Amino acid sequence: MTGPVNPRLREMRWWDIDPVLELEKDLFPEDAWSRGMFWSELAHARGPEATRRYLVAEDGDRLVGYAGVAVSGTASDSGSATGADIQTIAVARDHWGTGLGGLLLTELLKAATAFECTEVMLECRIDNIRAQKLYERFGFEAIGFRRGYYQPGNVDALVMRLTTESDGGSAAGATSVQGTEING
């Protein structure tokens, strides 16, 4: 598939886990998340105490992408969130190059804004240049490595960060700067 796509984005729910796992195993055969990992993440994605936001992208009746972000801490003085971690972004192979990865990332950054985060972190496979370029377009900068992070293949992770602009806005405000696979 080439050119822009207009999938329907919506909140991921428990009944999406099976099709998400199919896509997960296709895209990340060596280090795919388990059913339990997705259940655990979704358990923290609803209600007033939610610390996660997970989305799926549908093209007709088919799930063609998913993504998730987790709040990673709170400021001791204000109680507001200070950081978020992009947990996963995945796009079906036949939707690569359509802008769907950027659309999912934009939605995750909006969620980080809603959580009042001042920075967003992620890990990306060192050999996933396609994803790294996407994150760089959104203003993420490489800040380090995690040796052997992806198991069992023992593949290193590039750690990337997007921080708040000096104007005091949220980290997700950087999505106005510019406009796929990570699994962590």
PDB file of C-alpha atoms in Angstrom:
ATOM      1  CA  MET A   1       0.000   0.000   0.000  1.00  0.00           C
ATOM      2  CA  THR A   2       1.295   3.456  -0.818  1.00  0.00           C
ATOM      3  CA  GLY A   3       0.070   6.946  -0.132  1.00  0.00           C
ATOM      4  CA  PRO A   4      -1.786   8.289   2.892  1.00  0.00           C
ATOM      5  CA  VAL A   5      -4.222   6.084   4.719  1.00  0.00           C
ATOM      6  CA  ASN A   6      -7.267   7.075   6.743  1.00  0.00           C
ATOM      7  CA  PRO A   7      -7.683   4.340   9.302  1.00  0.00           C
ATOM      8  CA  ARG A   8     -10.059   4.651  12.204  1.00  0.00           C
ATOM      9  CA  LEU A   9      -8.233   5.060  15.520  1.00  0.00           C
ATOM     10  CA  ARG A  10      -9.898   4.033  18.743  1.00  0.00           C
ATOM     11  CA  GLU A  11      -9.081   2.941  22.275  1.00  0.00           C
ATOM     12  CA  MET A  12      -7.654  -0.579  22.508  1.00  0.00           C
ATOM     13  CA  ARG A  13      -9.912  -2.927  24.464  1.00  0.00           C
ATOM     14  CA  TRP A  14      -9.529  -6.502  25.711  1.00  0.00           C
ATOM     15  CA  TRP A  15     -11.187  -7.959  22.613  1.00  0.00           C
ATOM     16  CA  ASP A  16      -8.397  -6.457  20.491  1.00  0.00           C
ATOM     17  CA  ILE A  17      -5.689  -8.528  22.181  1.00  0.00           C
ATOM     18  CA  ASP A  18      -5.959 -11.528  19.812  1.00  0.00           C
ATOM     19  CA  PRO A  19      -5.611  -9.513  16.571  1.00  0.00           C
ATOM     20  CA  VAL A  20      -2.906  -7.374  18.213  1.00  0.00           C
ATOM     21  CA  LEU A  21      -1.005 -10.550  19.125  1.00  0.00           C
ATOM     22  CA  GLU A  22      -1.204 -11.753  15.503  1.00  0.00           C
ATOM     23  CA  LEU A  23       0.334  -8.500  14.286  1.00  0.00           C
ATOM     24  CA  GLU A  24       2.829  -8.498  17.176  1.00  0.00           C
ATOM     25  CA  LYS A  25       4.087 -11.996  16.303  1.00  0.00           C
ATOM     26  CA  ASP A  26       4.413 -11.085  12.623  1.00  0.00           C
ATOM     27  CA  LEU A  27       6.369  -7.884  13.276  1.00  0.00           C
ATOM     28  CA  PHE A  28       8.397  -8.913  16.333  1.00  0.00           C
ATOM     29  CA  PRO A  29       8.860 -12.693  16.075  1.00  0.00           C
ATOM     30  CA  GLU A  30      11.824 -12.863  18.464  1.00  0.00           C
ATOM     31  CA  ASP A  31      10.615 -10.503  21.167  1.00  0.00           C
ATOM     32  CA  ALA A  32       6.828 -10.341  20.841  1.00  0.00           C
ATOM     33  CA  TRP A  33       4.815  -9.278  23.860  1.00  0.00           C
ATOM     34  CA  SER A  34       2.709 -11.931  25.545  1.00  0.00           C
ATOM     35  CA  ARG A  35      -1.051 -11.903  26.048  1.00  0.00           C
ATOM     36  CA  GLY A  36      -0.429 -11.244  29.756  1.00  0.00           C
ATOM     37  CA  MET A  37       1.678  -8.179  29.006  1.00  0.00           C
ATOM     38  CA  PHE A  38      -1.132  -6.623  26.977  1.00  0.00           C
ATOM     39  CA  TRP A  39      -3.719  -7.530  29.639  1.00  0.00           C
ATOM     40  CA  SER A  40      -1.530  -5.889  32.270  1.00  0.00           C
ATOM     41  CA  GLU A  41      -1.148  -2.706  30.241  1.00  0.00           C
ATOM     42  CA  LEU A  42      -4.872  -2.466  29.474  1.00  0.00           C
ATOM     43  CA  ALA A  43      -5.661  -2.936  33.183  1.00  0.00           C
ATOM     44  CA  HIS A  44      -4.079   0.487  33.747  1.00  0.00           C
ATOM     45  CA  ALA A  45      -5.667   2.237  30.770  1.00  0.00           C
ATOM     46  CA  ARG A  46      -9.146   3.142  32.031  1.00  0.00           C
ATOM     47  CA  GLY A  47     -10.725   5.096  34.841  1.00  0.00           C
ATOM     48  CA  PRO A  48      -9.615   8.083  36.899  1.00  0.00           C
ATOM     49  CA  GLU A  49      -6.357   6.408  37.965  1.00  0.00           C
ATOM     50  CA  ALA A  50      -5.349   5.478  34.384  1.00  0.00           C
ATOM     51  CA  THR A  51      -1.621   5.657  33.647  1.00  0.00           C
ATOM     52  CA  ARG A  52      -1.727   4.165  30.141  1.00  0.00           C
ATOM     53  CA  ARG A  53      -3.221   4.982  26.756  1.00  0.00           C
ATOM     54  CA  TYR A  54      -3.460   2.271  24.104  1.00  0.00           C
ATOM     55  CA  LEU A  55      -4.898   2.685  20.620  1.00  0.00           C
ATOM     56  CA  VAL A  56      -5.633   0.477  17.663  1.00  0.00           C
ATOM     57  CA  ALA A  57      -5.922   1.460  14.007  1.00  0.00           C
ATOM     58  CA  GLU A  58      -8.510  -0.265  11.842  1.00  0.00           C
ATOM     59  CA  ASP A  59      -8.735  -0.301   8.071  1.00  0.00           C
ATOM     60  CA  GLY A  60     -12.213  -1.639   7.420  1.00  0.00           C
ATOM     61  CA  ASP A  61     -12.579  -4.739   9.586  1.00  0.00           C
ATOM     62  CA  ARG A  62      -8.826  -5.308   9.867  1.00  0.00           C
ATOM     63  CA  LEU A  63      -6.556  -4.173  12.676  1.00  0.00           C
ATOM     64  CA  VAL A  64      -3.520  -2.593  10.965  1.00  0.00           C
ATOM     65  CA  GLY A  65      -1.719  -0.921  13.847  1.00  0.00           C
ATOM     66  CA  TYR A  66      -1.550  -0.320  17.556  1.00  0.00           C
ATOM     67  CA  ALA A  67       0.359   1.846  19.985  1.00  0.00           C
ATOM     68  CA  GLY A  68       0.661   2.552  23.688  1.00  0.00           C
ATOM     69  CA  VAL A  69       2.143   5.008  26.143  1.00  0.00           C
ATOM     70  CA  ALA A  70       2.623   4.787  29.927  1.00  0.00           C
ATOM     71  CA  VAL A  71       3.087   7.538  32.498  1.00  0.00           C
ATOM     72  CA  SER A  72       6.375   6.906  34.245  1.00  0.00           C
ATOM     73  CA  GLY A  73       6.394   9.199  37.263  1.00  0.00           C
ATOM     74  CA  THR A  74       4.984  12.152  39.148  1.00  0.00           C
ATOM     75  CA  ALA A  75       6.489  15.373  40.403  1.00  0.00           C
ATOM     76  CA  SER A  76       6.682  15.296  44.182  1.00  0.00           C
ATOM     77  CA  ASP A  77       5.569  18.893  44.615  1.00  0.00           C
ATOM     78  CA  SER A  78       2.686  19.089  42.145  1.00  0.00           C
ATOM     79  CA  GLY A  79       1.567  15.484  41.811  1.00  0.00           C
ATOM     80  CA  SER A  80       1.403  15.916  38.033  1.00  0.00           C
ATOM     81  CA  ALA A  81       2.998  13.450  35.652  1.00  0.00           C
ATOM     82  CA  THR A  82       6.550  14.242  34.627  1.00  0.00           C
ATOM     83  CA  GLY A  83       7.398  11.580  32.117  1.00  0.00           C
ATOM     84  CA  ALA A  84       5.915   9.088  29.726  1.00  0.00           C
ATOM     85  CA  ASP A  85       7.302   6.051  27.958  1.00  0.00           C
ATOM     86  CA  ILE A  86       6.218   5.017  24.497  1.00  0.00           C
ATOM     87  CA  GLN A  87       5.646   1.311  25.103  1.00  0.00           C
ATOM     88  CA  THR A  88       4.952   0.141  21.564  1.00  0.00           C
ATOM     89  CA  ILE A  89       4.075   1.281  18.072  1.00  0.00           C
ATOM     90  CA  ALA A  90       3.337  -1.263  15.381  1.00  0.00           C
ATOM     91  CA  VAL A  91       2.051  -0.928  11.822  1.00  0.00           C
ATOM     92  CA  ALA A  92       1.126  -3.803   9.496  1.00  0.00           C
ATOM     93  CA  ARG A  93       3.743  -4.241   6.790  1.00  0.00           C
ATOM     94  CA  ASP A  94       1.303  -3.417   3.992  1.00  0.00           C
ATOM     95  CA  HIS A  95       0.665  -0.043   5.682  1.00  0.00           C
ATOM     96  CA  TRP A  96       4.322   0.982   6.014  1.00  0.00           C
ATOM     97  CA  GLY A  97       4.999   4.314   4.349  1.00  0.00           C
ATOM     98  CA  THR A  98       1.392   5.508   4.624  1.00  0.00           C
ATOM     99  CA  GLY A  99       1.848   7.847   7.591  1.00  0.00           C
ATOM    100  CA  LEU A 100       0.072   5.530  10.014  1.00  0.00           C
ATOM    101  CA  GLY A 101       3.108   5.306  12.328  1.00  0.00           C
ATOM    102  CA  GLY A 102       3.206   9.100  12.528  1.00  0.00           C
ATOM    103  CA  LEU A 103      -0.527   9.252  13.183  1.00  0.00           C
ATOM    104  CA  LEU A 104      -0.232   6.761  16.040  1.00  0.00           C
ATOM    105  CA  LEU A 105       2.771   8.605  17.483  1.00  0.00           C
ATOM    106  CA  THR A 106       0.885  11.913  17.294  1.00  0.00           C
ATOM    107  CA  GLU A 107      -1.970  10.400  19.300  1.00  0.00           C
ATOM    108  CA  LEU A 108       0.443   9.053  21.921  1.00  0.00           C
ATOM    109  CA  LEU A 109       2.036  12.474  22.263  1.00  0.00           C
ATOM    110  CA  LYS A 110      -1.424  14.009  22.697  1.00  0.00           C
ATOM    111  CA  ALA A 111      -2.016  11.501  25.492  1.00  0.00           C
ATOM    112  CA  ALA A 112       1.297  12.531  27.084  1.00  0.00           C
ATOM    113  CA  THR A 113       0.026  16.112  27.017  1.00  0.00           C
ATOM    114  CA  ALA A 114      -3.219  15.043  28.677  1.00  0.00           C
ATOM    115  CA  PHE A 115      -1.141  13.294  31.364  1.00  0.00           C
ATOM    116  CA  GLU A 116       0.817  16.584  31.772  1.00  0.00           C
ATOM    117  CA  CYS A 117       4.145  14.956  30.923  1.00  0.00           C
ATOM    118  CA  THR A 118       7.252  17.080  30.447  1.00  0.00           C
ATOM    119  CA  GLU A 119       9.245  14.427  28.618  1.00  0.00           C
ATOM    120  CA  VAL A 120       8.597  11.313  26.569  1.00  0.00           C
ATOM    121  CA  MET A 121      11.080   8.453  26.367  1.00  0.00           C
ATOM    122  CA  LEU A 122      11.270   5.355  24.192  1.00  0.00           C
ATOM    123  CA  GLU A 123      13.521   2.492  23.240  1.00  0.00           C
ATOM    124  CA  CYS A 124      13.978   1.491  19.631  1.00  0.00           C
ATOM    125  CA  ARG A 125      15.868  -1.447  18.192  1.00  0.00           C
ATOM    126  CA  ILE A 126      19.277  -0.196  17.058  1.00  0.00           C
ATOM    127  CA  ASP A 127      18.693  -1.864  13.682  1.00  0.00           C
ATOM    128  CA  ASN A 128      15.300  -0.199  13.112  1.00  0.00           C
ATOM    129  CA  ILE A 129      16.374   2.842  11.120  1.00  0.00           C
ATOM    130  CA  ARG A 130      12.841   3.384   9.742  1.00  0.00           C
ATOM    131  CA  ALA A 131      11.449   3.922  13.265  1.00  0.00           C
ATOM    132  CA  GLN A 132      14.414   6.063  14.341  1.00  0.00           C
ATOM    133  CA  LYS A 133      13.809   8.432  11.433  1.00  0.00           C
ATOM    134  CA  LEU A 134      10.122   8.722  12.395  1.00  0.00           C
ATOM    135  CA  TYR A 135      11.017   9.646  15.963  1.00  0.00           C
ATOM    136  CA  GLU A 136      13.650  12.145  14.831  1.00  0.00           C
ATOM    137  CA  ARG A 137      11.044  13.881  12.632  1.00  0.00           C
ATOM    138  CA  PHE A 138       8.976  14.382  15.795  1.00  0.00           C
ATOM    139  CA  GLY A 139      11.916  15.890  17.672  1.00  0.00           C
ATOM    140  CA  PHE A 140      13.154  12.859  19.625  1.00  0.00           C
ATOM    141  CA  GLU A 141      16.897  12.804  20.261  1.00  0.00           C
ATOM    142  CA  ALA A 142      19.119   9.806  20.932  1.00  0.00           C
ATOM    143  CA  ILE A 143      20.450   9.889  24.496  1.00  0.00           C
ATOM    144  CA  GLY A 144      21.982   6.444  25.009  1.00  0.00           C
ATOM    145  CA  PHE A 145      21.874   2.699  24.529  1.00  0.00           C
ATOM    146  CA  ARG A 146      20.609  -0.313  26.411  1.00  0.00           C
ATOM    147  CA  ARG A 147      22.872  -3.241  25.598  1.00  0.00           C
ATOM    148  CA  GLY A 148      21.078  -6.512  24.878  1.00  0.00           C
ATOM    149  CA  TYR A 149      17.663  -4.967  25.643  1.00  0.00           C
ATOM    150  CA  TYR A 150      15.712  -7.023  23.111  1.00  0.00           C
ATOM    151  CA  GLN A 151      15.808 -10.702  24.004  1.00  0.00           C
ATOM    152  CA  PRO A 152      16.326 -13.440  23.071  1.00  0.00           C
ATOM    153  CA  GLY A 153      18.147 -11.900  20.092  1.00  0.00           C
ATOM    154  CA  ASN A 154      20.384  -9.783  22.351  1.00  0.00           C
ATOM    155  CA  VAL A 155      19.749  -6.681  20.190  1.00  0.00           C
ATOM    156  CA  ASP A 156      20.687  -3.278  21.603  1.00  0.00           C
ATOM    157  CA  ALA A 157      18.124  -0.525  22.084  1.00  0.00           C
ATOM    158  CA  LEU A 158      18.625   3.118  21.207  1.00  0.00           C
ATOM    159  CA  VAL A 159      17.116   5.282  23.962  1.00  0.00           C
ATOM    160  CA  MET A 160      15.445   8.435  22.665  1.00  0.00           C
ATOM    161  CA  ARG A 161      13.841  11.396  24.436  1.00  0.00           C
ATOM    162  CA  LEU A 162      11.524  14.264  23.572  1.00  0.00           C
ATOM    163  CA  THR A 163      11.539  17.075  26.120  1.00  0.00           C
ATOM    164  CA  THR A 164       9.445  20.126  26.787  1.00  0.00           C
ATOM    165  CA  GLU A 165      10.211  23.241  24.839  1.00  0.00           C
ATOM    166  CA  SER A 166      11.542  26.077  26.993  1.00  0.00           C
ATOM    167  CA  ASP A 167       8.137  27.806  26.752  1.00  0.00           C
ATOM    168  CA  GLY A 168       6.799  25.583  29.536  1.00  0.00           C
ATOM    169  CA  GLY A 169       4.463  23.574  27.322  1.00  0.00           C
ATOM    170  CA  SER A 170       4.122  19.835  27.358  1.00  0.00           C
ATOM    171  CA  ALA A 171       6.499  17.510  25.565  1.00  0.00           C
ATOM    172  CA  ALA A 172       3.741  16.559  23.157  1.00  0.00           C
ATOM    173  CA  GLY A 173       3.587  20.182  22.039  1.00  0.00           C
ATOM    174  CA  ALA A 174       6.660  19.337  20.016  1.00  0.00           C
ATOM    175  CA  THR A 175       4.405  17.523  17.555  1.00  0.00           C
ATOM    176  CA  SER A 176       3.936  20.900  15.938  1.00  0.00           C
ATOM    177  CA  VAL A 177       7.662  20.857  15.098  1.00  0.00           C
ATOM    178  CA  GLN A 178       7.183  18.254  12.352  1.00  0.00           C
ATOM    179  CA  GLY A 179       5.154  15.804  11.101  1.00  0.00           C
ATOM    180  CA  THR A 180       7.783   1.665  12.849  1.00  0.00           C
ATOM    181  CA  GLU A 181       8.230  -0.419  15.017  1.00  0.00           C
ATOM    182  CA  ILE A 182       9.251  -0.184  18.590  1.00  0.00           C
ATOM    183  CA  ASN A 183       8.586  -2.667  21.224  1.00  0.00           C
ATOM    184  CA  GLY A 184       9.705  -2.116  24.724  1.00  0.00           C
TER     185      GLY A 184
END
